[in-house]
Short mmCIF file of C-alpha atoms in Angstrom, two decimals:
data_model
loop_
_atom_site.label_atom_id
_atom_site.label_comp_id
_atom_site.label_asym_id
_atom_site.label_seq_id
_atom_site.Cartn_x
_atom_site.Cartn_y
_atom_site.Cartn_z
CA ASP A 5 -11.71 10.30 5.08
CA ILE A 6 -12.65 6.79 6.15
CA GLN A 7 -10.76 5.83 9.30
CA MET A 8 -9.51 2.26 9.62
CA THR A 9 -8.80 0.92 13.12
CA GLN A 10 -6.87 -2.30 13.66
CA SER A 11 -6.60 -4.35 16.81
CA PRO A 12 -4.50 -5.36 18.50
CA PRO A 13 -1.58 -3.05 17.61
CA SER A 14 0.76 -5.95 18.34
CA LEU A 15 0.61 -9.53 19.47
CA SER A 16 3.00 -12.29 20.47
CA ALA A 17 2.38 -15.80 19.19
CA SER A 18 4.12 -19.09 18.67
CA VAL A 19 4.67 -21.11 15.52
CA GLY A 20 1.53 -23.14 14.91
CA ASP A 21 -0.81 -20.73 16.70
CA ARG A 22 -4.04 -19.48 15.18
CA VAL A 23 -3.92 -15.68 14.90
CA THR A 24 -6.80 -13.28 14.26
CA ILE A 25 -6.46 -9.58 13.49
CA THR A 26 -9.44 -7.22 13.42
CA CYS A 27 -10.03 -4.15 11.27
CA ARG A 28 -12.95 -1.74 11.70
CA ALA A 29 -14.01 0.99 9.28
CA SER A 30 -15.51 4.30 10.41
CA GLN A 31 -18.31 3.84 7.85
CA ARG A 32 -19.68 1.01 5.77
CA ILE A 33 -17.30 -0.05 3.01
CA ASN A 34 -19.11 -3.20 1.87
CA SER A 35 -16.31 -5.63 0.92
CA TYR A 36 -13.83 -3.00 -0.33
CA LEU A 37 -11.08 -4.18 2.01
CA ASN A 38 -7.56 -5.45 1.32
CA TRP A 39 -4.94 -6.97 3.63
CA TYR A 40 -1.18 -6.56 3.20
CA GLN A 41 1.84 -8.11 4.92
CA HIS A 42 4.97 -6.01 5.43
CA THR A 43 8.31 -7.32 6.62
CA PRO A 44 11.02 -4.73 7.40
CA GLY A 45 13.26 -4.08 4.39
CA MET A 46 10.91 -5.89 2.03
CA ALA A 47 8.18 -4.84 -0.36
CA PRO A 48 4.67 -4.94 1.09
CA LYS A 49 2.72 -7.97 -0.13
CA LEU A 50 -0.97 -8.26 -0.97
CA LEU A 51 -2.59 -11.16 0.87
CA ILE A 52 -6.36 -10.72 0.61
CA TYR A 53 -8.53 -8.50 -1.60
CA ALA A 54 -12.26 -7.81 -1.65
CA ALA A 55 -12.34 -8.82 2.03
CA SER A 56 -12.09 -12.57 1.46
CA SER A 57 -10.39 -13.36 -1.87
CA LEU A 58 -6.97 -14.95 -1.55
CA GLN A 59 -4.34 -13.33 -3.80
CA SER A 60 -2.69 -15.78 -6.17
CA GLY A 61 0.38 -17.41 -4.66
CA VAL A 62 -0.56 -16.65 -1.05
CA PRO A 63 -0.68 -19.71 1.24
CA SER A 64 -4.14 -20.99 2.14
CA ARG A 65 -3.46 -20.56 5.88
CA PHE A 66 -4.35 -16.90 5.33
CA SER A 67 -8.04 -16.05 5.15
CA GLY A 68 -10.16 -12.95 5.36
CA SER A 69 -13.76 -12.34 6.29
CA GLY A 70 -16.22 -9.55 7.01
CA SER A 71 -18.33 -6.92 5.32
CA GLY A 72 -19.65 -3.50 6.14
CA THR A 73 -17.49 -2.15 8.94
CA HIS A 74 -15.98 -5.22 10.62
CA PHE A 75 -13.29 -7.40 9.06
CA THR A 76 -10.84 -10.07 10.19
CA LEU A 77 -7.63 -11.59 8.91
CA THR A 78 -6.89 -15.09 10.20
CA ILE A 79 -3.67 -17.07 9.99
CA SER A 80 -4.69 -20.66 10.75
CA SER A 81 -1.24 -21.94 11.72
CA LEU A 82 1.46 -19.32 12.15
CA GLN A 83 4.71 -20.05 10.32
CA PRO A 84 8.18 -18.50 10.96
CA GLU A 85 7.92 -16.40 7.76
CA ASP A 86 4.62 -14.88 8.94
CA PHE A 87 6.21 -12.70 11.62
CA ALA A 88 5.57 -9.28 10.11
CA THR A 89 3.25 -6.29 10.31
CA TYR A 90 -0.22 -6.61 8.77
CA TYR A 91 -2.27 -3.72 7.41
CA CYS A 92 -5.85 -3.43 6.26
CA GLN A 93 -6.68 -0.89 3.53
CA GLN A 94 -10.06 0.31 2.32
CA SER A 95 -10.67 0.80 -1.40
CA PHE A 96 -14.27 2.04 -1.06
CA SER A 97 -13.19 5.66 -1.30
CA THR A 98 -10.78 5.53 -4.24
CA ALA A 99 -9.99 9.24 -4.01
CA ALA A 100 -8.84 8.83 -0.42
CA LEU A 101 -7.41 5.40 0.25
CA THR A 102 -6.62 4.72 3.89
CA PHE A 103 -4.79 2.06 5.86
CA GLY A 104 -5.19 0.77 9.35
CA GLY A 105 -2.41 1.48 11.81
CA GLY A 106 -0.96 -2.01 11.47
CA THR A 107 -0.68 -5.10 13.66
CA LYS A 108 2.81 -6.34 14.43
CA VAL A 109 2.99 -10.10 14.90
CA GLU A 110 5.99 -11.05 17.02
CA ILE A 111 7.50 -14.30 18.17
CA LYS A 112 6.50 -15.37 21.67
CA GLU B 27 8.18 -11.63 -13.83
CA VAL B 28 6.30 -8.49 -12.84
CA GLN B 29 8.72 -6.07 -11.24
CA LEU B 30 8.72 -2.50 -9.99
CA VAL B 31 11.90 -0.61 -9.11
CA GLU B 32 11.89 2.80 -7.44
CA SER B 33 14.77 5.23 -7.71
CA GLY B 34 15.62 8.86 -7.10
CA GLY B 35 15.54 8.98 -3.32
CA GLY B 36 18.13 10.78 -1.24
CA LEU B 37 18.83 13.59 1.20
CA VAL B 38 17.20 16.93 0.40
CA LYS B 39 16.77 20.20 2.30
CA PRO B 40 13.35 21.45 3.34
CA GLY B 41 11.65 23.48 0.63
CA ARG B 42 13.54 21.75 -2.18
CA SER B 43 12.26 19.33 -4.82
CA LEU B 44 12.92 15.71 -5.73
CA ARG B 45 11.59 13.42 -8.44
CA LEU B 46 11.15 9.71 -7.87
CA SER B 47 10.86 7.16 -10.67
CA CYS B 48 9.16 3.78 -10.73
CA ALA B 49 10.39 1.52 -13.55
CA ALA B 50 8.04 -1.31 -14.44
CA SER B 51 8.69 -4.55 -16.28
CA GLY B 52 6.98 -7.85 -16.95
CA PHE B 53 3.54 -6.45 -17.81
CA THR B 54 1.83 -3.98 -20.19
CA PHE B 55 2.35 -0.81 -18.19
CA GLY B 56 -0.28 1.22 -20.03
CA ASP B 57 -3.02 -1.22 -19.00
CA TYR B 58 -2.74 -0.34 -15.32
CA GLY B 59 -3.06 2.54 -12.89
CA MET B 60 -0.10 3.16 -10.60
CA GLY B 61 -0.06 4.11 -6.95
CA TRP B 62 2.52 5.74 -4.70
CA PHE B 63 2.73 5.05 -0.98
CA ARG B 64 5.12 5.88 1.86
CA GLN B 65 6.17 4.77 5.31
CA ALA B 66 7.66 7.33 7.65
CA PRO B 67 10.13 6.11 10.30
CA GLY B 68 8.26 4.22 13.02
CA LYS B 69 4.90 4.75 11.29
CA GLY B 70 2.53 2.68 9.18
CA LEU B 71 1.77 2.67 5.47
CA GLU B 72 0.25 5.82 3.98
CA TRP B 73 -1.27 6.31 0.54
CA VAL B 74 0.29 9.23 -1.35
CA GLY B 75 -1.54 9.24 -4.66
CA PHE B 76 -2.66 7.41 -7.77
CA ILE B 77 -2.67 7.87 -11.54
CA LYS B 78 -5.22 6.08 -13.69
CA LYS B 79 -4.40 4.44 -17.00
CA LYS B 80 -4.72 6.65 -20.09
CA ILE B 81 -7.88 4.95 -21.32
CA HIS B 82 -9.50 6.12 -18.07
CA GLY B 83 -8.21 9.63 -18.58
CA GLY B 84 -4.85 9.30 -16.84
CA THR B 85 -6.29 11.37 -14.00
CA THR B 86 -4.69 11.65 -10.59
CA GLU B 87 -5.79 11.63 -6.95
CA TYR B 88 -3.71 12.72 -3.97
CA ALA B 89 -3.73 12.44 -0.23
CA ALA B 90 -4.58 15.71 1.50
CA SER B 91 -1.11 15.80 3.09
CA VAL B 92 0.62 16.14 -0.29
CA ARG B 93 -2.03 17.71 -2.52
CA GLY B 94 -0.71 20.81 -4.25
CA ARG B 95 2.93 19.84 -3.60
CA PHE B 96 3.27 16.40 -5.22
CA THR B 97 2.48 15.46 -8.81
CA ILE B 98 2.24 11.99 -10.29
CA SER B 99 2.80 11.42 -14.00
CA ARG B 100 3.49 8.51 -16.29
CA ASP B 101 5.38 7.76 -19.50
CA ASP B 102 3.79 4.65 -20.99
CA SER B 103 6.42 4.51 -23.77
CA LYS B 104 9.11 3.99 -21.12
CA SER B 105 6.95 2.06 -18.59
CA ILE B 106 7.82 4.56 -15.86
CA ALA B 107 5.71 6.36 -13.30
CA TYR B 108 7.01 9.52 -11.62
CA LEU B 109 6.41 11.26 -8.33
CA GLN B 110 7.45 14.92 -8.44
CA MET B 111 7.79 16.23 -4.90
CA ASN B 112 8.01 20.01 -4.42
CA SER B 113 8.17 22.16 -1.28
CA LEU B 114 9.37 19.20 0.73
CA LYS B 115 8.88 19.19 4.48
CA THR B 116 10.68 17.24 7.19
CA GLU B 117 7.51 15.20 7.69
CA ASP B 118 7.83 13.91 4.11
CA THR B 119 10.80 11.83 5.26
CA ALA B 120 9.86 8.24 4.46
CA VAL B 121 10.47 5.20 2.32
CA TYR B 122 8.42 5.68 -0.83
CA TYR B 123 6.88 2.73 -2.64
CA CYS B 124 5.16 2.40 -6.00
CA SER B 125 2.64 -0.32 -6.78
CA ARG B 126 0.51 -1.50 -9.68
CA GLY B 127 -3.20 -0.86 -9.30
CA ILE B 128 -5.52 -3.70 -10.21
CA SER B 129 -9.24 -3.14 -10.58
CA MET B 130 -11.71 -5.93 -11.21
CA SER B 131 -15.48 -5.80 -10.83
CA GLY B 132 -15.05 -2.50 -9.01
CA PHE B 133 -12.67 -3.90 -6.40
CA SER B 134 -9.23 -2.31 -6.52
CA ARG B 135 -6.01 -3.49 -4.94
CA PHE B 136 -2.28 -2.96 -5.30
CA ASP B 137 0.13 -5.67 -6.36
CA PRO B 138 3.05 -6.01 -6.61
CA TRP B 139 5.01 -3.36 -4.76
CA GLY B 140 8.54 -2.16 -5.28
CA GLN B 141 11.28 -2.36 -2.64
CA GLY B 142 11.06 1.34 -1.97
CA THR B 143 13.40 4.33 -2.05
CA LEU B 144 14.31 6.41 1.00
CA VAL B 145 13.68 10.16 0.98
CA THR B 146 15.19 12.15 3.85
CA VAL B 147 14.22 15.81 4.22
CA SER B 148 16.60 17.55 6.58
CA SER B 149 18.64 20.72 6.82
#
């Protein structure tokens, strides 16, 4: 299976901060990379698909970049509702989808 | 509004079976594949399996951790996807989510997701 490694596992930030989360794949996955946001007790939410395409309805402060094995999710100006856990997920191997371990964004 | 609602979770003893349901509304269910995912206590998201839409054969794929024990099926007439879980283990304890699979130009993603249903496997 393709291993997805996120960093950092957690971070503390303030409202208004720029936040960047990194995701690395154990092999090349081109742009087959999605990002999800998960708040406890809520349904996970798709933010970014195909590495850099913003899902409809998602605020433009979220952006994704990367290709191959190295990807990033950036929140340009952190808002109170953005404190959550973020996961990358590869869709290159459709018979064995895998997620990163998650990055928990906490209030500083 | 596109909506997914999981049900069927609960407390079950190891070795027993449980069937989860995912009721869909707000879209043409038969036009989409459906995925199942889970989150164990204190852990991250894990893919469980996927069922393609009928026009693509309605075939299924499973994570290695559940293959041979779990079965995904679908009833397009009722807009429901099922997750049959047999030979349950304590490590299957998790919140289980269903999600609609979207594939475009070869890129697949899952949206939206249901709120989840809790399965606890314990003696």
